[in-house]
Amino acid sequence: MAESARVRFAPSPTGELHLGNVRTALFNWLFARHHNGSFILRIEDTDVARSSEEAERAILEGLRWLGIDWDEGPGKEGSLGPYHQSDRLAIYRSHATRLLDSGLAYHCYCSSERLEEMRREQRRRGRPPRYDRRCRALTDADREGYESEGTEPVIRFMTPRQGETSFRDLLRGEISFANDTLDDFVIMKSDGYPTYHLASVVDDHLMEVSHVLRADDWIPSSPRHVLLYRAFGWDPPHFVHLPLILDKAGGKLSKRQGDVSVADYKQNGYLPEALVNYLALLGWSPGDTQEILSAEDLIDRFTWDRISVSPAVFDLERLNWFNRWYIRHLPVDRMAHAVAPYLREAYGREEQSEDTAYSPAEWLKLLVDNVREEVDSLGQIPAHVAFAFIDELAYTGEAAEAMRAPAAGEVLAAFVDKVRSLEILDIAAANTVLQNLRALLKERRNLGAREVMFPIRAGLTGSVHGPNLAAVIALLGRDRCIRRVTQLQSSFSR
RNA sequence: GCCCCCAUCGUCUAGUGGACUAGGACACCACCCUUUCAAGGUGGCGACGCGGAUUCGAAUUCCGCUGGGGGCACCA
């Protein structure tokens, strides 16, 4: 590819940033970065009723969070802007007029009621729903009549009745459509805004887009776009249609079954690098067995010819695996920073370090470092560390059983003794305590490791599962450990 | 209904006529490790949709079928 790579992501701000859209954005971005080209962000806000600034903000925020940056677009006006289609209406109008003047487009005054009725009838007769081109044959008198009634027309493209229109998809080769399966589609709406077809073709040309990477479901529209390029006398860009992302049920990924918006994943504690890594591998592969790929790796290795053509099912389990990997490998201070908001939300505070051997920051890091291996996402962390924030423990059945063990009382008493004798209870000291306790009780009562560890863990946390026990002890600190166990002992003796 | 796209383990995929008793990853199962859970290690389960054709030889090429998906708006 000798020519420069200019690609774009062109979302319409009508809702959340959808995973499918993100994947499209990601592939475009990787393509641009790999080829040292440009990645353009264009906001397709031509649907006045559905577009909102809030949705646009969410999209920009989502992209930024994922690290997908743009070279031209909102906040980065380049020479080929503006990058909101609503700011380009004059451009579309003049181009529509050009087609009108050259007889390749015409005004259509048909009401939406008539069009709906027409389509209903066509479907009823088992015919494909298509515009019947009635307004192609309007006389000047007809037109004047409509105009005097105040009817605002749309502008339709005059699609050839005969022949076929084909285009080359880089991955699939030649795809052709018989022109009679296309109809005279609308290019300008009656509110003066262009439709997607016109706007995207005009913009892609004017913004000098070299490659259009977009989702599969655009294939049926592509011949219309090719027709428009030709009508304007332009060369179409290269097309690469990306396979759709399907849900578990095999349909197009949509709301209702699970989270589909990036904001949801962000909120639930998925790391951007995990999402990027997972999404990059949905419909693309590096060609070897490497699974963990950083953004740099992806940029380095991304080429369009390794994009697959068959649809891919979104698999949360696999995303979770990537997220777990990145959670485990993130530097601990970054992890602490990322986890803090979740703790604050759940407990109103992000640490509980008073009366421990640690500073607040150290305490948080110790906590995070010891719990990170147990969760799929950051959002699950608060539930795993309740023992460190809440003193009223709810004991699980297993925990109660562990404390009912014959030696449990003796184990806990010995534990409190050891802890009481300490000045500083950090993780090293806690480990020493546990080691000594094991040796002592092995000698005295021939107890195994579990018989020692389980009652202590259960008494301290209310559960027999959880982070490393020495860490638990260090996180609670000397006084809380003693308090929890003695409370337990008094309730037993009652 | 019409048009278009797609088809390898349950899922993501490698594979571009012979190196395929089809490789890797997720999930699942077993074992090991172990201070619980997890992580890690080892092993296991598990796929070329069907039928023709081309070829000495097809997962790989061609045709048909079947199946799945998408599109058919003054939404993108």
Coordinates of C-alpha atoms (C1' of nucleotides) in Angstrom, one line a residue:
Chain A
M1 CA 0.0 0.0 0.0
A2 CA 2.1 2.9 -1.2
E3 CA -0.6 5.5 -0.8
S4 CA -1.1 7.2 2.5
A5 CA -3.6 5.6 4.9
R6 CA -6.3 7.8 6.0
V7 CA -9.2 6.2 7.8
R8 CA -12.1 7.3 9.8
F9 CA -14.4 6.3 12.6
A10 CA -17.8 7.9 12.0
P11 CA -20.2 7.2 14.8
S12 CA -23.6 8.8 15.0
P13 CA -24.2 10.2 18.5
T14 CA -27.5 8.5 19.1
G15 CA -26.6 6.3 22.1
E16 CA -23.9 4.6 24.1
L17 CA -20.6 3.6 22.6
H18 CA -21.4 0.1 21.6
L19 CA -18.8 -2.8 21.7
G20 CA -19.3 -3.4 18.0
N21 CA -18.6 0.2 17.2
V22 CA -15.5 0.2 19.4
R23 CA -14.2 -2.8 17.5
T24 CA -14.7 -0.9 14.3
A25 CA -13.0 2.2 15.8
L26 CA -10.2 0.0 17.1
F27 CA -9.5 -1.6 13.7
N28 CA -9.4 1.7 12.0
W29 CA -7.1 3.1 14.6
L30 CA -4.8 0.2 14.5
F31 CA -4.7 0.4 10.7
A32 CA -3.9 4.1 10.8
R33 CA -1.2 3.7 13.4
H34 CA 0.4 0.7 11.8
H35 CA 0.7 2.6 8.5
N36 CA 1.7 5.8 10.1
G37 CA -1.5 7.3 8.6
S38 CA -4.3 9.4 10.0
F39 CA -7.2 8.4 12.1
I40 CA -10.2 10.8 11.6
L41 CA -13.1 11.0 14.0
R42 CA -16.2 12.3 12.3
I43 CA -19.5 12.8 14.1
E44 CA -22.4 11.8 11.9
D45 CA -25.1 13.8 13.6
T46 CA -27.5 14.1 10.7
D47 CA -30.4 12.5 12.5
V48 CA -31.6 15.5 14.3
A49 CA -34.2 13.8 16.4
R50 CA -31.9 11.0 17.8
S51 CA -28.6 12.8 18.1
S52 CA -27.5 14.3 21.3
E53 CA -24.5 16.0 22.7
E54 CA -24.6 13.7 25.7
A55 CA -24.2 10.7 23.5
E56 CA -21.3 12.4 21.7
R57 CA -19.6 13.1 25.0
A58 CA -20.0 9.5 26.0
I59 CA -18.4 8.3 22.7
L60 CA -15.5 10.6 23.0
E61 CA -14.9 9.7 26.6
G62 CA -15.1 6.0 25.7
L63 CA -12.6 6.3 23.0
R64 CA -10.2 8.3 25.2
W65 CA -10.5 5.8 28.0
L66 CA -9.5 3.0 25.6
G67 CA -6.6 5.0 24.4
I68 CA -8.0 5.4 20.9
D69 CA -6.8 8.9 20.0
W70 CA -7.7 10.8 16.8
D71 CA -5.6 13.0 14.6
E72 CA -8.5 15.0 13.2
G73 CA -12.0 15.4 14.7
P74 CA -13.7 17.1 17.6
G75 CA -11.2 19.2 19.5
K76 CA -8.6 18.6 16.8
E77 CA -9.7 20.6 13.8
G78 CA -7.6 19.7 10.8
S79 CA -7.6 21.3 7.4
L80 CA -10.4 19.1 6.0
G81 CA -13.0 19.8 8.7
P82 CA -15.3 20.6 10.2
Y83 CA -15.9 17.1 11.6
H84 CA -19.4 17.4 12.7
Q85 CA -21.7 16.7 9.8
S86 CA -24.2 19.2 11.1
D87 CA -21.6 21.8 10.4
R88 CA -21.2 20.7 6.8
L89 CA -24.8 21.1 5.6
A90 CA -23.9 23.6 2.9
I91 CA -21.4 21.2 1.5
Y92 CA -24.1 18.4 1.2
R93 CA -26.6 20.8 -0.3
S94 CA -24.3 22.0 -3.0
H95 CA -23.4 18.4 -3.9
A96 CA -27.0 17.4 -4.0
T97 CA -27.7 20.4 -6.3
R98 CA -24.8 19.2 -8.5
L99 CA -26.6 15.9 -9.0
L100 CA -29.9 17.6 -9.5
D101 CA -28.4 19.8 -12.2
S102 CA -26.8 16.9 -14.0
G103 CA -30.1 15.0 -14.0
L104 CA -28.8 12.3 -11.6
A105 CA -31.2 13.1 -8.8
Y106 CA -34.7 14.4 -8.5
H107 CA -37.2 15.9 -6.0
C108 CA -39.7 13.6 -4.5
Y109 CA -42.8 14.8 -2.8
C110 CA -44.3 11.5 -1.7
S111 CA -45.6 11.5 1.8
S112 CA -44.3 9.0 4.3
E113 CA -47.9 7.7 4.6
R114 CA -47.9 6.9 0.9
L115 CA -44.5 5.3 1.1
E116 CA -45.5 3.2 4.0
E117 CA -48.6 2.1 2.3
M118 CA -46.7 1.3 -0.8
R119 CA -44.2 -0.9 1.1
R120 CA -46.9 -2.6 3.0
E121 CA -48.6 -3.5 -0.2
Q122 CA -45.4 -4.7 -1.8
R123 CA -44.6 -6.9 1.1
R124 CA -48.1 -8.3 1.1
R125 CA -47.7 -9.3 -2.5
G126 CA -44.3 -10.9 -1.7
R127 CA -42.4 -8.2 -3.5
P128 CA -39.3 -6.5 -2.1
P129 CA -40.2 -3.1 -0.7
R130 CA -38.8 -0.5 -3.0
Y131 CA -39.6 3.1 -4.0
D132 CA -41.8 3.0 -7.1
R133 CA -40.1 6.0 -8.7
R134 CA -43.3 7.9 -9.0
C135 CA -41.7 11.3 -8.7
R136 CA -39.3 10.6 -11.5
A137 CA -42.1 11.4 -13.9
L138 CA -43.4 14.6 -12.3
T139 CA -44.3 17.5 -14.6
D140 CA -43.5 21.0 -13.8
A141 CA -47.1 21.5 -13.0
D142 CA -47.1 18.7 -10.5
R143 CA -44.1 20.1 -8.8
E144 CA -45.7 23.6 -8.6
G145 CA -48.7 22.0 -7.1
Y146 CA -46.8 20.3 -4.3
E147 CA -44.7 23.4 -3.7
S148 CA -47.8 25.6 -3.4
E149 CA -49.2 23.2 -0.8
G150 CA -46.0 23.7 1.1
T151 CA -44.7 20.2 0.8
E152 CA -41.0 20.0 1.4
P153 CA -39.4 17.5 -1.0
V154 CA -36.7 15.0 -0.4
I155 CA -34.0 14.5 -3.0
R156 CA -33.6 11.0 -4.4
F157 CA -30.8 9.5 -6.4
M158 CA -31.7 8.3 -9.8
T159 CA -30.4 4.7 -9.7
P160 CA -30.0 3.0 -13.1
R161 CA -32.8 0.5 -13.8
Q162 CA -30.6 -1.8 -15.7
G163 CA -27.2 -3.3 -15.3
E164 CA -25.3 -4.0 -12.1
T165 CA -23.1 -2.2 -9.7
S166 CA -20.1 -3.9 -8.2
F167 CA -17.3 -3.0 -5.9
R168 CA -14.3 -4.7 -4.5
D169 CA -14.1 -5.6 -0.9
L170 CA -10.4 -6.1 0.0
L171 CA -11.2 -9.3 1.9
R172 CA -14.1 -10.8 -0.1
G173 CA -13.2 -9.7 -3.6
E174 CA -15.8 -8.5 -6.1
I175 CA -19.4 -8.1 -4.8
S176 CA -22.1 -7.1 -7.2
F177 CA -25.7 -6.1 -7.0
A178 CA -28.2 -5.9 -9.8
N179 CA -29.3 -2.3 -10.1
D180 CA -33.0 -3.3 -10.1
T181 CA -32.6 -4.5 -6.5
L182 CA -31.5 -1.1 -5.5
D183 CA -34.0 1.7 -5.5
D184 CA -34.0 5.5 -5.8
F185 CA -32.7 6.1 -2.4
V186 CA -33.1 9.4 -0.6
I187 CA -29.9 11.5 -0.4
M188 CA -31.4 14.7 1.1
K189 CA -34.2 14.6 3.7
S190 CA -37.0 17.2 3.7
D191 CA -35.5 18.8 6.8
G192 CA -32.5 19.8 4.7
Y193 CA -30.1 17.2 6.2
P194 CA -28.4 14.7 4.1
T195 CA -28.8 11.0 4.6
Y196 CA -25.9 8.8 5.6
H197 CA -25.3 7.7 2.0
L198 CA -24.7 11.2 0.7
A199 CA -22.9 12.6 3.7
S200 CA -20.5 9.7 4.2
V201 CA -19.6 9.6 0.5
V202 CA -19.1 13.3 0.2
D203 CA -17.1 13.4 3.4
D204 CA -15.0 10.4 2.7
H205 CA -14.0 11.9 -0.6
L206 CA -13.4 15.5 0.7
M207 CA -11.5 14.2 3.7
E208 CA -9.4 12.1 1.4
V209 CA -10.2 8.8 3.2
S210 CA -8.2 6.0 1.6
H211 CA -9.8 3.0 3.3
V212 CA -13.2 2.5 4.7
L213 CA -13.2 -0.1 7.4
R214 CA -16.8 -0.5 8.5
A215 CA -19.1 -3.3 9.7
D216 CA -20.4 -6.0 7.6
D217 CA -24.0 -4.8 7.7
W218 CA -23.0 -2.0 5.3
I219 CA -22.3 -4.3 2.4
P220 CA -25.8 -3.9 1.0
S221 CA -25.4 -0.2 1.0
S222 CA -22.1 -0.1 -0.7
P223 CA -23.4 -0.2 -4.3
R224 CA -25.4 2.9 -3.6
H225 CA -22.2 4.6 -2.4
V226 CA -20.3 3.4 -5.4
L227 CA -23.0 4.8 -7.6
L228 CA -22.7 8.2 -5.8
Y229 CA -18.9 8.2 -6.2
R230 CA -19.4 7.6 -9.9
A231 CA -22.0 10.2 -10.2
F232 CA -19.6 12.8 -8.8
G233 CA -16.8 11.5 -10.9
W234 CA -14.8 10.3 -8.0
D235 CA -12.8 7.2 -7.3
P236 CA -14.2 5.2 -4.4
P237 CA -11.9 4.4 -1.5
H238 CA -10.9 0.8 -0.7
F239 CA -13.5 -1.1 1.2
V240 CA -12.9 -3.5 4.0
H241 CA -16.1 -4.9 5.6
L242 CA -15.6 -6.1 9.1
P243 CA -17.4 -9.2 10.4
L244 CA -20.2 -8.6 12.8
I245 CA -19.9 -9.3 16.5
L246 CA -22.7 -11.7 17.5
D247 CA -24.2 -12.3 20.9
K248 CA -24.4 -15.7 22.5
A249 CA -27.7 -16.4 20.8
G250 CA -26.1 -15.8 17.4
G251 CA -27.8 -12.5 16.6
K252 CA -26.4 -9.1 16.2
L253 CA -25.0 -7.9 19.5
S254 CA -27.6 -5.8 21.1
K255 CA -28.8 -4.3 24.3
R256 CA -31.0 -6.5 26.5
Q257 CA -28.7 -9.6 26.7
G258 CA -25.9 -8.2 28.8
D259 CA -23.8 -5.2 28.7
V260 CA -22.9 -3.9 25.3
S261 CA -21.7 -0.4 26.0
V262 CA -18.2 0.5 26.8
A263 CA -19.3 2.6 29.7
D264 CA -20.8 -0.5 31.4
Y265 CA -17.5 -2.3 31.2
K266 CA -15.6 0.6 32.4
Q267 CA -18.0 1.0 35.3
N268 CA -17.8 -2.7 36.2
G269 CA -14.1 -2.5 36.5
Y270 CA -12.8 -3.8 33.2
L271 CA -9.4 -2.5 32.2
P272 CA -9.1 -0.7 28.9
E273 CA -6.1 -2.8 27.9
A274 CA -8.1 -5.9 28.5
L275 CA -11.0 -4.7 26.4
V276 CA -8.7 -3.6 23.6
N277 CA -6.8 -6.8 23.6
Y278 CA -9.9 -8.9 23.6
L279 CA -11.7 -6.9 21.0
A280 CA -8.7 -6.8 18.7
L281 CA -8.8 -10.6 18.6
L282 CA -12.4 -10.7 17.7
G283 CA -12.2 -10.9 13.9
W284 CA -8.5 -10.5 13.7
S285 CA -5.5 -12.5 14.6
P286 CA -1.8 -11.9 14.6
G287 CA -1.3 -15.3 12.9
D288 CA 0.6 -16.9 15.7
T289 CA -0.3 -18.2 19.1
Q290 CA 0.3 -15.0 21.0
E291 CA -2.8 -13.9 22.9
I292 CA -1.6 -11.1 25.2
L293 CA -0.9 -8.1 23.0
S294 CA -0.4 -4.6 24.2
A295 CA -1.6 -1.6 22.1
E296 CA 2.0 -1.3 20.8
D297 CA 2.0 -5.0 19.8
L298 CA -1.3 -4.6 18.1
I299 CA -0.2 -1.6 16.2
D300 CA 3.0 -3.3 15.2
R301 CA 1.3 -6.4 13.9
F302 CA -2.1 -5.2 12.6
T303 CA -2.7 -5.6 8.9
W304 CA -6.0 -5.8 7.2
D305 CA -5.4 -9.0 5.4
R306 CA -5.5 -10.9 8.7
I307 CA -9.0 -9.7 9.4
S308 CA -11.5 -12.6 9.2
V309 CA -14.7 -12.6 7.2
S310 CA -16.9 -14.7 9.4
P311 CA -18.8 -13.4 12.3
A312 CA -17.5 -13.7 15.8
V313 CA -19.5 -14.4 19.0
F314 CA -18.8 -12.2 21.9
D315 CA -17.7 -14.4 24.8
L316 CA -17.7 -12.7 28.2
E317 CA -15.7 -15.6 29.7
R318 CA -12.8 -14.9 27.4
L319 CA -13.0 -11.2 28.1
N320 CA -12.9 -12.1 31.8
W321 CA -9.8 -14.1 31.2
F322 CA -8.0 -11.2 29.6
N323 CA -9.3 -8.8 32.3
R324 CA -7.9 -11.2 35.0
W325 CA -4.6 -11.3 33.2
Y326 CA -4.3 -7.5 33.1
I327 CA -5.5 -7.1 36.7
R328 CA -2.8 -9.5 37.8
H329 CA -0.1 -7.8 35.8
L330 CA -0.8 -4.1 36.3
P331 CA 1.7 -2.3 38.5
V332 CA 0.4 -2.3 42.1
D333 CA 0.2 1.4 42.4
R334 CA -1.9 1.7 39.3
M335 CA -4.1 -1.0 40.6
A336 CA -4.5 0.7 43.9
H337 CA -5.5 3.9 42.1
A338 CA -8.0 2.0 39.9
V339 CA -9.6 0.2 42.8
A340 CA -9.9 3.1 45.2
P341 CA -13.1 4.5 43.6
Y342 CA -14.9 1.1 44.0
L343 CA -13.9 0.9 47.7
R344 CA -15.0 4.5 48.3
E345 CA -18.4 3.7 46.7
A346 CA -18.9 0.6 48.7
Y347 CA -17.5 1.6 52.1
G348 CA -17.3 5.4 51.9
R349 CA -13.5 5.1 52.3
E350 CA -10.7 3.5 50.4
E351 CA -8.6 2.3 53.3
Q352 CA -8.8 1.2 57.0
S353 CA -5.2 1.5 58.0
E354 CA -5.5 3.0 61.5
D355 CA -3.9 0.8 64.1
T356 CA -2.0 -1.2 61.5
A357 CA 1.6 -1.2 60.6
Y358 CA 0.9 0.6 57.4
S359 CA 0.3 4.0 56.0
P360 CA -3.0 4.5 54.2
A361 CA -1.3 4.2 50.8
E362 CA 0.7 1.1 51.7
W363 CA -2.3 -0.5 53.3
L364 CA -4.3 0.0 50.1
K365 CA -1.6 -1.5 48.0
L366 CA -1.2 -4.5 50.3
L367 CA -5.0 -5.0 50.1
V368 CA -5.2 -4.7 46.4
D369 CA -2.1 -6.8 45.8
N370 CA -3.6 -9.7 47.8
V371 CA -7.1 -9.7 46.4
R372 CA -6.4 -9.0 42.7
E373 CA -5.9 -12.6 41.8
E374 CA -9.4 -13.5 42.9
V375 CA -11.5 -11.3 40.7
D376 CA -12.7 -11.0 37.2
S377 CA -13.1 -7.3 37.4
L378 CA -12.4 -4.4 39.8
G379 CA -16.1 -4.2 40.6
Q380 CA -15.9 -7.5 42.4
I381 CA -13.2 -6.3 44.8
P382 CA -15.3 -4.6 47.5
A383 CA -17.2 -7.8 48.1
H384 CA -13.9 -9.7 48.5
V385 CA -12.5 -7.3 51.1
A386 CA -15.5 -6.7 53.3
F387 CA -13.6 -8.2 56.2
A388 CA -11.2 -5.3 56.1
F389 CA -13.9 -2.6 56.2
I390 CA -16.7 -4.1 58.2
D391 CA -16.4 -5.3 61.7
E392 CA -19.8 -7.1 62.0
L393 CA -18.9 -10.3 60.3
A394 CA -21.4 -12.6 58.8
Y395 CA -20.1 -16.1 59.1
T396 CA -20.7 -18.6 56.3
G397 CA -21.7 -22.1 57.1
E398 CA -18.2 -23.3 56.3
A399 CA -16.7 -20.8 58.6
A400 CA -19.0 -21.7 61.5
E401 CA -18.0 -25.3 60.9
A402 CA -14.3 -24.5 61.0
M403 CA -14.7 -22.7 64.3
R404 CA -16.6 -25.6 65.7
A405 CA -13.7 -27.9 65.1
P406 CA -12.4 -29.5 68.3
A407 CA -9.1 -27.6 68.4
A408 CA -10.5 -24.3 67.2
G409 CA -10.8 -22.8 70.6
E410 CA -7.2 -23.6 71.4
V411 CA -5.9 -22.4 68.1
L412 CA -7.6 -19.1 68.5
A413 CA -6.4 -18.6 72.0
A414 CA -2.8 -19.4 71.0
F415 CA -3.3 -17.0 68.1
V416 CA -4.4 -14.1 70.3
D417 CA -1.5 -14.8 72.7
K418 CA 1.0 -14.5 69.9
V419 CA -0.5 -11.4 68.5
R420 CA -0.7 -9.8 71.9
S421 CA 3.0 -10.2 72.4
L422 CA 3.8 -8.3 69.2
E423 CA 4.5 -4.6 68.9
I424 CA 4.3 -4.4 65.1
L425 CA 2.1 -6.6 63.1
D426 CA 3.1 -6.3 59.5
I427 CA 2.9 -9.1 56.9
A428 CA 6.3 -10.5 57.8
A429 CA 5.4 -10.6 61.5
A430 CA 2.0 -12.2 60.6
N431 CA 3.8 -14.9 58.6
T432 CA 6.1 -15.5 61.5
V433 CA 3.1 -15.8 63.9
L434 CA 1.4 -18.3 61.6
Q435 CA 4.6 -20.3 61.3
N436 CA 5.2 -20.4 65.0
L437 CA 1.6 -21.3 65.6
R438 CA 1.8 -24.2 63.2
A439 CA 4.9 -25.5 64.8
L440 CA 3.6 -25.2 68.2
L441 CA 0.2 -26.8 67.5
K442 CA 1.8 -29.5 65.5
E443 CA 4.0 -30.4 68.4
R444 CA 1.4 -29.9 71.1
R445 CA -1.7 -31.4 69.4
N446 CA -0.4 -32.8 66.1
L447 CA -2.6 -30.4 64.1
G448 CA -2.2 -30.0 60.4
A449 CA -1.8 -26.7 58.6
R450 CA -5.5 -26.5 57.7
E451 CA -6.6 -27.2 61.2
V452 CA -4.6 -24.2 62.3
M453 CA -5.4 -21.8 59.4
F454 CA -9.0 -22.4 59.0
P455 CA -10.3 -21.4 62.4
I456 CA -8.1 -18.3 62.3
R457 CA -9.3 -17.3 58.9
A458 CA -12.9 -18.0 59.7
G459 CA -12.7 -16.1 63.0
L460 CA -11.1 -13.1 61.4
T461 CA -13.1 -12.9 58.1
G462 CA -16.2 -15.0 58.5
S463 CA -15.2 -17.1 55.6
V464 CA -12.8 -19.9 54.8
H465 CA -11.9 -18.3 51.5
G466 CA -10.1 -15.1 50.8
P467 CA -6.7 -13.4 50.4
N468 CA -3.5 -14.8 51.9
L469 CA -4.0 -15.2 55.6
A470 CA -0.9 -13.3 56.7
A471 CA -2.1 -10.4 54.6
V472 CA -5.5 -10.5 56.2
I473 CA -3.9 -10.4 59.6
A474 CA -1.6 -7.5 58.6
L475 CA -4.5 -5.6 57.1
L476 CA -6.6 -5.9 60.2
G477 CA -3.8 -4.9 62.5
R478 CA -3.0 -6.0 66.0
D479 CA -6.0 -4.6 67.8
R480 CA -8.7 -5.6 65.4
C481 CA -7.3 -9.2 65.3
I482 CA -7.4 -9.4 69.0
R483 CA -10.9 -7.8 69.3
R484 CA -12.4 -10.1 66.7
V485 CA -11.1 -13.3 68.3
T486 CA -11.9 -12.3 71.9
Q487 CA -15.4 -11.3 70.9
L488 CA -15.8 -14.7 69.3
Q489 CA -14.5 -16.4 72.4
S490 CA -16.9 -14.6 74.7
S491 CA -19.8 -15.5 72.4
F492 CA -18.7 -19.1 72.5
S493 CA -18.4 -19.2 76.3
R494 CA -21.9 -17.8 76.7
Chain B
rG1 C1' -40.6 -12.4 0.0
rC2 C1' -36.1 -10.3 -2.5
rC3 C1' -30.8 -9.2 -2.3
rC4 C1' -26.0 -9.9 0.0
rC5 C1' -22.4 -12.1 3.3
rC6 C1' -20.6 -16.2 6.0
rA7 C1' -19.4 -21.7 7.4
rU8 C1' -12.6 -25.5 11.4
rC9 C1' -13.5 -27.9 18.7
rG10 C1' -19.3 -25.0 22.9
rU11 C1' -16.6 -20.0 22.0
rC12 C1' -12.2 -16.9 19.8
rU13 C1' -9.0 -18.6 16.1
rA14 C1' -4.2 -20.9 13.2
rG15 C1' -4.5 -23.3 8.6
rU16 C1' -4.0 -20.3 1.7
rG17 C1' -3.1 -28.6 -2.2
rG18 C1' 1.1 -32.8 0.6
rA19 C1' 4.9 -30.7 7.0
rC20 C1' -2.8 -32.2 9.6
rU21 C1' -3.1 -38.8 13.6
rA22 C1' -5.9 -30.3 12.1
rG23 C1' -2.2 -26.2 16.2
rG24 C1' -3.1 -22.4 20.1
rA25 C1' -6.5 -19.7 23.6
rC26 C1' -11.2 -19.3 26.7
rA27 C1' -14.5 -22.6 29.1
rC28 C1' -14.9 -27.6 31.2
rC29 C1' -12.7 -32.1 33.7
rA30 C1' -8.5 -34.6 36.2
rC31 C1' -4.0 -34.5 38.7
rC32 C1' 0.2 -31.6 40.8
rC33 C1' 1.5 -27.4 43.8
rU34 C1' -0.7 -25.1 48.1
rU35 C1' -2.2 -21.6 54.2
rU36 C1' -8.3 -21.2 51.6
rC37 C1' -9.9 -19.2 46.8
rA38 C1' -7.2 -17.9 42.8
rA39 C1' -2.8 -18.1 40.0
rG40 C1' 0.7 -21.5 38.0
rG41 C1' 2.2 -26.5 36.1
rU42 C1' 0.8 -31.2 33.6
rG43 C1' -2.7 -34.0 31.1
rG44 C1' -7.7 -34.8 29.1
rC45 C1' -12.3 -33.8 26.5
rG46 C1' -13.4 -31.4 21.9
rA47 C1' -14.0 -29.3 15.2
rC48 C1' -12.9 -29.2 9.2
rG49 C1' -21.9 -28.8 8.1
rC50 C1' -23.5 -32.3 3.8
rG51 C1' -23.1 -34.0 -1.3
rG52 C1' -20.6 -33.8 -5.8
rA53 C1' -16.4 -32.2 -9.0
rU54 C1' -11.0 -31.1 -10.0
rU55 C1' -6.3 -33.5 -8.4
rC56 C1' -1.7 -38.7 -7.5
rG57 C1' -3.4 -35.9 -3.1
rA58 C1' -8.1 -31.6 -0.4
rA59 C1' -9.9 -28.2 5.9
rU60 C1' -7.6 -25.6 1.9
rU61 C1' -10.0 -24.9 -5.4
rC62 C1' -15.1 -25.1 -8.1
rC63 C1' -20.5 -26.3 -8.0
rG64 C1' -24.9 -27.5 -5.4
rC65 C1' -27.5 -28.1 -0.9
rU66 C1' -28.2 -27.1 4.1
rG67 C1' -27.5 -24.0 8.0
rG68 C1' -26.5 -19.2 10.3
rG69 C1' -26.3 -14.0 9.9
rG70 C1' -27.1 -9.2 7.7
rG71 C1' -29.7 -5.7 4.6
rC72 C1' -34.3 -4.0 2.2
rA73 C1' -36.4 3.9 6.2
rC74 C1' -36.8 11.2 5.1
rC75 C1' -31.7 5.6 11.0
rA76 C1' -27.0 5.2 10.7

